[in-house]
């Protein structure tokens, strides 16, 4: 199979780790270690907590560090009486380029509904940022053979009503919930099967061109050791990394695993 034309995206989701001082050190470390060839064929984003964003933005811009700024969540309104929330407009003003939408931790721990995921996705698009829409099944759903049905339902709820151009611009992250933070990553073949299913579902919702353009990431216990195996799969266009993204060295090792020579399966 020929190498994919889609440029991989490797994203680091810091979750609720690293205060703004630690963020400063980590991003500076990334900037010092990262060589132009490391990012020649891959886009990279980091998603720190909200309180770090301004520090991260200033440093990335001042030092021209080749990573895009990302956020982990936002509200779907631009402003208003939503105590504790952060709006997409605020993120856009800080130079945020990618926003995680509907991460399983938001869905499970903070009761984020399919409707809220869909509204947030539209709000992020409205502010010309790229949503990384997260989908994935629980261990029980997987054991019952419901993985595809779950993914199709989540994608349909999130994307229904968007036009093909909007859908083409999205990133979808396939993150099986049982693989997150467990050390029990999916196999590369399982990740490929699920990412291919996501792409086929996009094809049904928005047509073949959108399916060919949309980037599909795998996430769940990604490490520097297993990253290359996922990225070698034809339908895995990048990685969403949690724990292993907190350290600049291990995150860069994962970024380096996306060299194009490794993207074709032998
Ligand atoms: P881990 O890489 O720590 O398993 O986290 C995955 C994840 O949830 C990224 O969004």
Coordinates of C-alpha atoms and ligand atoms in Angstrom, one line a residue:
X1 CA 0.0 0.0 0.0
X2 CA 1.3 3.5 -0.9
X3 CA 2.1 5.9 2.0
X4 CA -0.9 8.0 3.0
X5 CA -1.1 11.6 1.8
X6 CA -2.5 12.6 5.2
X7 CA 0.0 14.3 7.4
X8 CA 0.1 12.6 10.8
X9 CA -0.8 14.5 13.9
X10 CA 0.8 13.5 17.2
X11 CA -0.9 15.2 20.2
X12 CA 0.0 15.3 23.8
X13 CA -2.9 15.4 26.2
X14 CA -1.5 16.5 29.6
X15 CA -4.8 16.0 31.4
X16 CA -4.6 17.6 34.9
X17 CA -0.8 17.5 35.1
X18 CA 1.9 20.2 35.0
X19 CA 1.3 23.6 36.5
X20 CA 2.4 26.6 34.5
X21 CA 6.0 26.4 35.8
X22 CA 6.2 22.8 34.8
X23 CA 4.6 23.6 31.5
X24 CA 7.3 26.2 30.9
X25 CA 10.1 23.6 31.6
X26 CA 8.5 20.9 29.5
X27 CA 7.8 23.1 26.4
X28 CA 11.3 24.7 26.6
X29 CA 12.7 21.2 26.8
X30 CA 10.7 20.2 23.7
X31 CA 12.0 23.2 21.9
X32 CA 15.6 22.5 22.8
X33 CA 15.5 18.8 21.8
X34 CA 13.3 19.1 18.7
X35 CA 15.1 19.2 15.4
X36 CA 13.6 20.4 12.1
X37 CA 13.7 16.8 10.7
X38 CA 11.7 15.6 13.7
X39 CA 8.6 17.6 12.5
X40 CA 9.2 17.6 8.8
X41 CA 6.5 15.1 8.1
X42 CA 4.3 15.3 11.2
X43 CA 2.2 17.9 13.0
X44 CA 2.5 18.1 16.7
X45 CA 0.2 19.6 19.3
X46 CA 0.4 19.9 23.1
X47 CA -2.8 20.2 25.2
X48 CA -1.9 21.6 28.7
X49 CA -4.4 22.6 31.4
X50 CA -6.2 25.9 30.8
X51 CA -4.0 27.7 33.4
X52 CA -0.9 26.9 31.4
X53 CA -2.1 28.1 28.0
X54 CA -0.9 31.7 28.2
X55 CA 2.5 30.7 29.4
X56 CA 2.7 28.0 26.7
X57 CA 1.5 30.4 23.9
X58 CA 4.1 33.0 24.9
X59 CA 7.0 30.5 24.9
X60 CA 6.0 28.7 21.7
X61 CA 5.7 32.0 19.8
X62 CA 8.8 33.6 21.3
X63 CA 11.0 30.6 20.7
X64 CA 9.3 29.5 17.5
X65 CA 8.8 26.0 18.9
X66 CA 7.3 23.8 16.1
X67 CA 4.3 22.6 18.1
X68 CA 0.7 23.8 17.9
X69 CA -1.1 24.8 21.0
X70 CA -4.1 22.6 22.0
X71 CA -6.8 22.6 24.7
X72 CA -8.5 19.7 26.4
X73 CA -12.1 20.9 26.4
X74 CA -14.3 24.0 26.1
X75 CA -17.9 25.2 26.5
X76 CA -20.0 25.5 23.4
X77 CA -21.0 29.1 24.2
X78 CA -18.9 32.2 23.5
X79 CA -19.7 33.9 26.8
X80 CA -22.2 33.9 29.6
X81 CA -23.1 32.7 33.0
X82 CA -21.3 29.4 32.9
X83 CA -19.3 29.3 36.1
X84 CA -16.0 27.5 35.8
X85 CA -16.2 27.1 32.0
X86 CA -13.9 28.4 29.3
X87 CA -15.2 29.5 25.9
X88 CA -13.9 28.6 22.4
X89 CA -13.5 32.3 21.7
X90 CA -11.1 32.6 24.7
X91 CA -9.1 29.7 23.4
X92 CA -8.9 31.1 19.9
X93 CA -7.7 34.4 21.2
X94 CA -4.8 32.6 22.9
X95 CA -3.7 31.0 19.6
X96 CA -5.1 27.5 20.3
X97 CA -5.3 25.5 17.1
X98 CA -6.7 22.1 18.3
X99 CA -9.3 21.3 20.9
X100 CA -10.1 17.9 22.3
X101 CA -13.9 17.4 22.2
X102 CA -15.7 14.6 24.0
X103 CA -12.7 12.9 25.6
X104 CA -14.0 9.8 27.4
X105 CA -13.0 11.3 30.7
X106 CA -15.3 14.3 30.0
X107 CA -18.0 11.9 28.9
X108 CA -17.7 9.5 31.8
X109 CA -16.6 11.7 34.7
X110 CA -18.3 15.0 33.8
X111 CA -21.4 13.6 32.1
X112 CA -20.7 15.2 28.7
X113 CA -23.6 14.1 26.5
X114 CA -23.5 13.3 22.8
X115 CA -25.5 16.6 22.3
X116 CA -22.9 18.6 24.2
X117 CA -20.1 16.9 22.2
X118 CA -21.9 17.9 18.9
X119 CA -22.5 21.5 20.1
X120 CA -18.9 21.9 21.3
X121 CA -17.5 20.5 18.0
X122 CA -19.5 23.1 16.1
X123 CA -18.4 25.9 18.5
X124 CA -14.7 25.0 17.9
X125 CA -15.2 25.0 14.1
X126 CA -17.0 28.4 14.4
X127 CA -13.8 29.8 15.8
X128 CA -11.6 28.2 13.1
X129 CA -9.9 25.8 15.4
X130 CA -9.7 22.1 14.7
X131 CA -11.7 19.7 16.9
X132 CA -10.1 16.4 17.8
X133 CA -13.3 14.5 18.3
X134 CA -12.8 11.5 20.7
X135 CA -14.7 8.2 20.3
X136 CA -14.2 4.8 21.8
X137 CA -15.8 1.8 23.5
X138 CA -15.7 0.5 27.0
X139 CA -14.3 -2.9 27.9
X140 CA -17.9 -4.3 28.3
X141 CA -19.0 -3.0 24.9
X142 CA -15.9 -4.6 23.3
X143 CA -16.5 -7.9 25.1
X144 CA -20.1 -7.8 23.8
X145 CA -19.0 -7.2 20.2
X146 CA -20.4 -3.7 20.2
X147 CA -17.3 -1.7 19.3
X148 CA -18.4 -0.8 15.8
X149 CA -22.0 0.1 16.8
X150 CA -20.6 2.3 19.6
X151 CA -18.2 4.1 17.3
X152 CA -20.9 4.6 14.6
X153 CA -23.4 6.0 17.2
X154 CA -20.8 8.4 18.6
X155 CA -19.7 9.6 15.2
X156 CA -23.2 10.0 13.9
X157 CA -24.3 12.0 17.0
X158 CA -21.2 14.2 16.8
X159 CA -21.1 14.9 13.0
X160 CA -24.7 14.7 11.8
X161 CA -25.6 17.9 10.0
X162 CA -22.0 19.0 9.3
X163 CA -21.1 19.4 5.7
X164 CA -18.4 17.4 3.9
X165 CA -15.9 20.2 4.0
X166 CA -16.2 20.6 7.7
X167 CA -16.0 16.9 8.3
X168 CA -12.9 16.7 6.1
X169 CA -11.1 19.2 8.3
X170 CA -11.7 17.2 11.5
X171 CA -9.4 15.0 13.5
X172 CA -11.1 11.9 15.0
X173 CA -9.3 10.2 17.9
X174 CA -10.1 6.5 18.4
X175 CA -9.4 5.9 22.1
X176 CA -10.7 2.6 23.5
X177 CA -11.5 3.4 27.1
X178 CA -10.0 0.1 28.3
X179 CA -6.6 1.1 26.9
X180 CA -6.5 4.6 28.5
X181 CA -4.0 4.8 31.3
X182 CA -3.9 1.0 31.8
X183 CA -0.7 0.1 30.0
X184 CA -2.9 -2.3 28.0
X185 CA -2.7 -0.7 24.5
X186 CA -4.7 -2.0 21.6
X187 CA -2.7 -4.1 19.2
X188 CA -1.7 -2.2 16.0
X189 CA -4.1 -4.5 14.0
X190 CA -7.0 -3.7 16.4
X191 CA -6.2 0.0 16.2
X192 CA -6.1 -0.2 12.4
X193 CA -9.4 -2.0 12.2
X194 CA -11.1 0.6 14.4
X195 CA -9.6 3.5 12.6
X196 CA -10.6 2.0 9.2
X197 CA -14.1 1.6 10.6
X198 CA -14.1 5.2 11.7
X199 CA -13.0 6.2 8.1
X200 CA -15.7 4.1 6.5
X201 CA -18.3 5.6 8.8
X202 CA -17.2 9.1 7.8
X203 CA -17.5 7.9 4.2
X204 CA -21.1 7.0 4.8
X205 CA -21.8 10.3 6.6
X206 CA -20.0 12.7 4.3
X207 CA -18.7 10.9 1.2
X208 CA -15.5 9.4 -0.1
X209 CA -13.5 12.6 -0.3
X210 CA -14.1 13.5 3.4
X211 CA -13.2 9.9 4.4
X212 CA -9.9 10.2 2.5
X213 CA -9.1 13.5 4.1
X214 CA -10.1 13.1 7.7
X215 CA -7.2 12.3 10.1
X216 CA -7.8 9.5 12.5
X217 CA -5.6 9.1 15.6
X218 CA -5.2 6.2 17.9
X219 CA -4.9 6.8 21.7
X220 CA -4.5 4.6 24.7
X221 CA -1.3 3.6 26.5
X222 CA 0.9 4.9 23.6
X223 CA 4.6 4.7 24.4
X224 CA 7.9 5.4 22.5
X225 CA 8.1 1.6 22.1
X226 CA 4.7 0.9 20.5
X227 CA 4.2 4.2 18.7
X228 CA 5.9 3.1 15.4
X229 CA 3.6 0.0 15.2
X230 CA 0.5 2.1 15.2
X231 CA 1.9 4.7 12.8
X232 CA 2.8 2.0 10.3
X233 CA -0.8 1.2 9.8
X234 CA -2.4 2.8 6.7
X235 CA -5.5 4.2 8.5
X236 CA -3.8 5.5 11.7
X237 CA -2.9 9.1 11.0
X238 CA -1.4 10.0 14.3
X239 CA -1.5 9.4 18.0
X240 CA -3.2 11.0 21.0
X241 CA -0.8 10.5 23.9
X242 CA -1.5 10.9 27.6
X243 CA 1.1 9.8 30.2
X244 CA 4.0 9.5 27.8
X245 CA 3.5 13.1 26.6
X246 CA 4.4 14.6 30.0
X247 CA 8.1 14.2 29.5
X248 CA 9.6 16.1 26.5
X249 CA 12.0 13.2 25.7
X250 CA 9.5 10.4 25.6
X251 CA 7.0 12.6 23.7
X252 CA 9.6 13.5 21.1
X253 CA 10.5 9.8 20.7
X254 CA 6.9 9.2 19.8
X255 CA 6.9 12.1 17.4
X256 CA 10.0 10.7 15.7
X257 CA 8.3 7.3 15.3
X258 CA 6.1 8.9 12.6
X259 CA 8.9 9.1 10.0
X260 CA 7.3 8.4 6.6
X261 CA 9.4 5.4 5.9
X262 CA 7.6 3.6 8.7
X263 CA 4.1 4.4 7.4
X264 CA 3.9 1.6 4.8
X265 CA 3.1 -1.9 6.0
X266 CA 5.4 -4.5 4.7
Ligands
LIG1 P1 -2.6 7.4 28.1 O1 -1.7 7.6 26.9 O2 -2.1 7.8 29.4 O3 -3.2 6.0 28.1 O4 -3.9 8.3 27.8 C1 -4.5 8.3 26.6 C2 -5.5 9.4 26.5 O5 -6.5 9.4 27.2 C3 -5.1 10.6 25.7 O6 -6.1 11.4 25.5

